[in-house]
Amino acid sequence: MSEAALSAHSRVADALGDAPPVSDRPALAKLSADQINVFSALLDGFDDRCAILTWMQAVSIQTLGQLDDDWFPRLACDADVVSALLGAPWGPIKVVSPGRIREIRLGIAAKDLLPATQAANREFRWTASDYHTDEQGEAPDPTKQRHPGMRPGMSLLDDAGAWTLSRLLDGFDKPEAFLIWGQYAVSATYSELESSTIEDAYFDLEVRARLTDKTSARARFFRESWAAEYLLPGFNKAAARLAARTTEVPETHATKPTTPRG
């Protein structure tokens, strides 16, 4: 089977081969595995712009909010980049070559994901717990952990971000529904999404019309761009604030965390 026919996940797994664990701290190992997964998804590409935004929301969690806020609109609104991520012409782009697709995807991995991963792991490395074992248990298995970095708080933020993004992209039945959503979104981002952003959107009649138009492709395009400009940076900021303040909770309670070194 050719390399191109293999999924990125398979290619990444083959490239890593028998690489040893990155850390004896399960939370850090879990975080690293999730970061590799979002990297693999980037290399595979996406079906539509909505899927790109959904991936970006996941990246903000797995990099602990270490990306610049302008990264989201910069990628989501660049026709050349979106075409490469989709693997097909988008917007004014008429042709996209396989070489260009590969170049842009790998460029994002090198210029954006890698520095954000480094910054996240640097932030996280000494707050992740060591575990000691005794007759009653073993150290938590990173492959069996559900929460990002073994932090349930990060899972809550991830779930809230995914729901809020999906609801926005679908559009709202009426302005009242948008305001209710906005109230939730402000709270879910720990107030990193400014209330004035919701207020401005509500009182701008053209924006309001596009937020409540559930049939037009143009309106959906606008909501996608609005999400990249405002909503995703809000959750990105929230991830950065929350990462250092959440409590690590392993899926198994058979072991006892020790005081983190550092």
Tab-separated table of C-alpha atoms in Angstrom:
chain	number	residue	atom	x	y	z
A	1	MET	CA	0.000	0.000	0.000
A	2	SER	CA	1.328	3.434	-0.929
A	3	GLU	CA	2.063	6.041	1.728
A	4	ALA	CA	-0.668	8.270	0.319
A	5	ALA	CA	-3.238	5.482	0.780
A	6	LEU	CA	-2.426	5.086	4.472
A	7	SER	CA	-4.273	7.252	6.965
A	8	ALA	CA	-2.200	9.850	8.761
A	9	HIS	CA	-2.867	8.018	12.018
A	10	SER	CA	-1.282	4.883	10.559
A	11	ARG	CA	1.647	6.835	9.151
A	12	VAL	CA	2.258	8.535	12.483
A	13	ALA	CA	2.035	5.203	14.315
A	14	ASP	CA	4.521	3.653	11.869
A	15	ALA	CA	6.888	6.610	12.208
A	16	LEU	CA	6.875	6.405	15.993
A	17	GLY	CA	7.268	2.643	15.906
A	18	ASP	CA	8.640	1.394	19.201
A	19	ALA	CA	9.306	4.853	20.660
A	20	PRO	CA	9.314	4.699	24.478
A	21	PRO	CA	6.749	6.621	26.571
A	22	VAL	CA	7.337	10.359	26.685
A	23	SER	CA	6.935	10.521	30.455
A	24	ASP	CA	6.321	8.430	33.557
A	25	ARG	CA	3.612	10.915	34.468
A	26	PRO	CA	0.357	9.488	33.053
A	27	ALA	CA	-1.302	12.869	32.615
A	28	LEU	CA	1.546	14.141	30.456
A	29	ALA	CA	1.577	10.931	28.438
A	30	LYS	CA	-2.182	11.251	27.880
A	31	LEU	CA	-1.812	14.870	26.785
A	32	SER	CA	0.958	13.918	24.359
A	33	ALA	CA	-1.149	11.127	22.831
A	34	ASP	CA	-4.068	13.511	22.290
A	35	GLN	CA	-1.754	16.066	20.696
A	36	ILE	CA	-0.557	13.403	18.265
A	37	ASN	CA	-4.198	12.662	17.391
A	38	VAL	CA	-4.998	16.271	16.440
A	39	PHE	CA	-1.752	16.346	14.436
A	40	SER	CA	-2.845	13.196	12.575
A	41	ALA	CA	-6.250	14.724	11.845
A	42	LEU	CA	-4.525	17.749	10.293
A	43	LEU	CA	-2.494	15.560	7.958
A	44	ASP	CA	-5.606	13.654	6.857
A	45	GLY	CA	-7.556	16.822	6.076
A	46	PHE	CA	-11.240	17.640	6.508
A	47	ASP	CA	-14.536	17.245	4.704
A	48	ASP	CA	-15.776	20.811	5.077
A	49	ARG	CA	-15.067	24.124	6.800
A	50	CYS	CA	-17.275	23.166	9.738
A	51	ALA	CA	-15.013	20.152	10.372
A	52	ILE	CA	-11.980	22.460	10.300
A	53	LEU	CA	-13.542	24.651	12.994
A	54	THR	CA	-14.445	21.596	15.078
A	55	TRP	CA	-10.830	20.435	14.827
A	56	MET	CA	-9.592	23.886	15.837
A	57	GLN	CA	-11.769	23.759	18.938
A	58	ALA	CA	-10.188	20.405	19.868
A	59	VAL	CA	-6.707	21.809	19.209
A	60	SER	CA	-7.340	24.674	21.637
A	61	ILE	CA	-8.010	22.096	24.367
A	62	GLN	CA	-5.093	19.788	23.589
A	63	THR	CA	-2.635	22.676	23.393
A	64	LEU	CA	-4.042	24.162	26.617
A	65	GLY	CA	-4.898	27.446	24.905
A	66	GLN	CA	-1.324	28.158	23.818
A	67	LEU	CA	-2.183	29.217	20.260
A	68	ASP	CA	-2.477	32.901	19.398
A	69	ASP	CA	-6.093	34.023	19.256
A	70	ASP	CA	-5.683	35.299	15.693
A	71	TRP	CA	-4.673	31.796	14.551
A	72	PHE	CA	-8.326	30.767	14.298
A	73	PRO	CA	-9.607	33.449	11.885
A	74	ARG	CA	-6.278	33.537	10.066
A	75	LEU	CA	-6.570	29.891	9.020
A	76	ALA	CA	-10.342	29.650	8.703
A	77	CYS	CA	-10.615	32.701	6.425
A	78	ASP	CA	-7.598	32.109	4.166
A	79	ALA	CA	-8.823	30.532	0.926
A	80	ASP	CA	-5.442	28.981	0.141
A	81	VAL	CA	-5.221	27.376	3.575
A	82	VAL	CA	-8.829	26.190	3.641
A	83	SER	CA	-8.387	24.664	0.172
A	84	ALA	CA	-5.334	22.761	1.400
A	85	LEU	CA	-7.127	21.556	4.523
A	86	LEU	CA	-10.083	20.376	2.439
A	87	GLY	CA	-7.900	18.949	-0.307
A	88	ALA	CA	-10.087	20.714	-2.878
A	89	PRO	CA	-10.520	24.237	-4.284
A	90	TRP	CA	-12.440	26.570	-1.987
A	91	GLY	CA	-13.544	30.164	-2.391
A	92	PRO	CA	-11.628	31.958	-5.166
A	93	ILE	CA	-9.049	29.146	-5.410
A	94	LYS	CA	-9.584	27.196	-8.637
A	95	VAL	CA	-6.831	24.595	-8.479
A	96	VAL	CA	-4.927	23.059	-5.585
A	97	SER	CA	-2.073	20.645	-6.205
A	98	PRO	CA	-1.194	17.650	-4.002
A	99	GLY	CA	2.197	19.223	-3.364
A	100	ARG	CA	0.608	22.467	-2.189
A	101	ILE	CA	-1.817	20.568	0.048
A	102	ARG	CA	1.027	18.695	1.704
A	103	GLU	CA	3.174	21.822	2.033
A	104	ILE	CA	0.465	23.847	3.794
A	105	ARG	CA	-0.632	21.057	6.130
A	106	LEU	CA	2.920	20.287	7.194
A	107	GLY	CA	3.617	24.002	7.483
A	108	ILE	CA	0.753	24.382	9.959
A	109	ALA	CA	2.108	21.424	11.916
A	110	ALA	CA	5.603	22.912	12.046
A	111	LYS	CA	4.791	26.604	12.546
A	112	ASP	CA	1.658	26.391	14.690
A	113	LEU	CA	1.040	23.025	16.336
A	114	LEU	CA	4.625	22.241	17.306
A	115	PRO	CA	5.290	25.523	19.184
A	116	ALA	CA	1.859	25.325	20.845
A	117	THR	CA	2.552	21.743	21.897
A	118	GLN	CA	5.897	22.773	23.355
A	119	ALA	CA	4.304	25.658	25.259
A	120	ALA	CA	1.504	23.419	26.556
A	121	ASN	CA	3.877	20.706	27.732
A	122	ARG	CA	6.141	23.300	29.327
A	123	GLU	CA	3.119	24.664	31.198
A	124	PHE	CA	1.991	21.192	32.200
A	125	ARG	CA	5.170	19.229	32.852
A	126	TRP	CA	5.606	19.945	36.552
A	127	THR	CA	1.930	20.057	37.502
A	128	ALA	CA	1.331	16.490	36.290
A	129	SER	CA	1.411	14.076	39.218
A	130	ASP	CA	3.773	11.194	39.864
A	131	TYR	CA	2.209	7.983	41.143
A	132	HIS	CA	3.569	5.342	43.455
A	133	THR	CA	2.241	1.819	43.606
A	134	ASP	CA	1.746	-0.621	46.418
A	135	GLU	CA	0.035	-3.974	46.833
A	136	GLN	CA	-3.352	-2.427	46.126
A	137	GLY	CA	-2.787	-0.844	42.729
A	138	GLU	CA	-0.749	0.226	39.732
A	139	ALA	CA	-0.098	3.594	38.170
A	140	PRO	CA	-2.961	4.803	35.932
A	141	ASP	CA	-2.711	3.623	32.335
A	142	PRO	CA	-2.538	6.729	30.068
A	143	THR	CA	-4.323	4.844	27.272
A	144	LYS	CA	-7.363	4.348	29.498
A	145	GLN	CA	-7.711	7.959	30.615
A	146	ARG	CA	-10.697	9.867	29.255
A	147	HIS	CA	-9.996	13.478	30.180
A	148	PRO	CA	-7.448	15.777	28.491
A	149	GLY	CA	-4.388	15.727	30.736
A	150	MET	CA	-6.501	13.689	33.202
A	151	ARG	CA	-8.328	16.914	34.119
A	152	PRO	CA	-12.133	16.521	34.235
A	153	GLY	CA	-12.403	20.301	34.128
A	154	MET	CA	-10.798	20.323	30.695
A	155	SER	CA	-13.340	17.755	29.504
A	156	LEU	CA	-16.162	19.993	30.674
A	157	LEU	CA	-14.669	22.913	28.772
A	158	ASP	CA	-14.174	20.715	25.697
A	159	ASP	CA	-17.785	19.498	25.796
A	160	ALA	CA	-19.101	23.028	26.274
A	161	GLY	CA	-16.959	24.304	23.411
A	162	ALA	CA	-18.071	21.554	21.033
A	163	TRP	CA	-21.757	22.075	21.852
A	164	THR	CA	-21.563	25.860	21.653
A	165	LEU	CA	-19.783	25.767	18.296
A	166	SER	CA	-22.219	23.246	16.839
A	167	ARG	CA	-25.221	25.269	17.994
A	168	LEU	CA	-23.836	28.454	16.482
A	169	LEU	CA	-23.074	26.842	13.143
A	170	ASP	CA	-26.606	25.429	12.916
A	171	GLY	CA	-28.088	28.902	13.387
A	172	PHE	CA	-30.895	30.107	15.645
A	173	ASP	CA	-34.647	30.076	15.226
A	174	LYS	CA	-35.061	33.626	16.542
A	175	PRO	CA	-33.025	36.415	18.165
A	176	GLU	CA	-34.079	35.322	21.641
A	177	ALA	CA	-32.434	31.929	21.069
A	178	PHE	CA	-29.190	33.663	20.126
A	179	LEU	CA	-29.232	35.719	23.328
A	180	ILE	CA	-29.865	32.602	25.423
A	181	TRP	CA	-26.996	30.904	23.616
A	182	GLY	CA	-24.838	33.974	24.191
A	183	GLN	CA	-25.502	33.908	27.917
A	184	TYR	CA	-24.343	30.296	28.005
A	185	ALA	CA	-21.332	30.960	25.773
A	186	VAL	CA	-20.079	33.807	27.966
A	187	SER	CA	-20.336	31.599	31.053
A	188	ALA	CA	-18.871	28.525	29.316
A	189	THR	CA	-15.761	30.486	28.293
A	190	TYR	CA	-15.303	31.722	31.872
A	191	SER	CA	-16.172	35.200	30.578
A	192	GLU	CA	-13.344	35.173	28.007
A	193	LEU	CA	-15.996	35.733	25.325
A	194	GLU	CA	-16.965	39.352	25.929
A	195	SER	CA	-20.632	40.089	26.578
A	196	SER	CA	-20.216	43.111	24.292
A	197	THR	CA	-19.539	40.708	21.411
A	198	ILE	CA	-22.982	39.164	21.887
A	199	GLU	CA	-24.544	42.595	22.358
A	200	ASP	CA	-22.964	43.986	19.189
A	201	ALA	CA	-24.110	40.982	17.160
A	202	TYR	CA	-27.652	41.276	18.490
A	203	PHE	CA	-28.066	44.967	17.724
A	204	ASP	CA	-26.472	44.750	14.266
A	205	LEU	CA	-29.526	43.834	12.213
A	206	GLU	CA	-27.509	42.404	9.329
A	207	VAL	CA	-25.500	40.170	11.666
A	208	ARG	CA	-28.652	39.159	13.522
A	209	ALA	CA	-30.289	38.180	10.247
A	210	ARG	CA	-27.402	35.900	9.337
A	211	LEU	CA	-27.356	34.320	12.765
A	212	THR	CA	-31.038	33.433	12.460
A	213	ASP	CA	-31.022	32.307	8.813
A	214	LYS	CA	-30.801	28.500	8.905
A	215	THR	CA	-31.214	27.887	5.179
A	216	SER	CA	-28.785	30.179	3.362
A	217	ALA	CA	-25.260	28.963	2.578
A	218	ARG	CA	-24.085	32.575	2.761
A	219	ALA	CA	-25.464	32.894	6.305
A	220	ARG	CA	-23.768	29.665	7.369
A	221	PHE	CA	-20.490	30.909	5.905
A	222	PHE	CA	-20.886	34.074	7.973
A	223	ARG	CA	-21.517	32.066	11.160
A	224	GLU	CA	-18.427	29.967	10.516
A	225	SER	CA	-16.331	33.118	10.134
A	226	TRP	CA	-17.908	34.658	13.253
A	227	ALA	CA	-17.067	31.518	15.218
A	228	ALA	CA	-13.431	31.705	14.098
A	229	GLU	CA	-13.205	35.405	14.940
A	230	TYR	CA	-14.899	35.412	18.336
A	231	LEU	CA	-16.059	32.093	19.774
A	232	LEU	CA	-12.987	29.897	19.287
A	233	PRO	CA	-10.551	32.505	20.653
A	234	GLY	CA	-12.814	32.784	23.699
A	235	PHE	CA	-12.531	29.064	24.408
A	236	ASN	CA	-8.821	29.188	23.614
A	237	LYS	CA	-8.323	31.827	26.321
A	238	ALA	CA	-10.469	29.799	28.705
A	239	ALA	CA	-8.333	26.693	28.104
A	240	ALA	CA	-5.197	28.652	28.957
A	241	ARG	CA	-6.715	29.981	32.179
A	242	LEU	CA	-8.208	26.660	33.227
A	243	ALA	CA	-5.280	24.360	32.465
A	244	ALA	CA	-3.211	25.434	35.464
A	245	ARG	CA	-6.177	25.479	37.844
A	246	THR	CA	-7.904	22.144	37.317
A	247	THR	CA	-7.391	19.095	39.514
A	248	GLU	CA	-5.937	15.879	38.123
A	249	VAL	CA	-8.256	12.911	38.640
A	250	PRO	CA	-7.255	9.481	37.281
A	251	GLU	CA	-9.915	7.118	35.959
A	252	THR	CA	-8.756	4.577	38.547
A	253	HIS	CA	-8.438	5.564	42.185
A	254	ALA	CA	-6.309	2.577	43.130
A	255	THR	CA	-3.142	4.653	43.221
A	256	LYS	CA	-2.121	7.712	45.123
A	257	PRO	CA	-0.604	10.767	43.427
A	258	THR	CA	2.533	12.115	44.956
A	259	THR	CA	3.384	15.774	45.286
A	260	PRO	CA	4.496	17.023	41.857
A	261	ARG	CA	8.201	17.610	41.442
A	262	GLY	CA	9.413	20.999	40.398
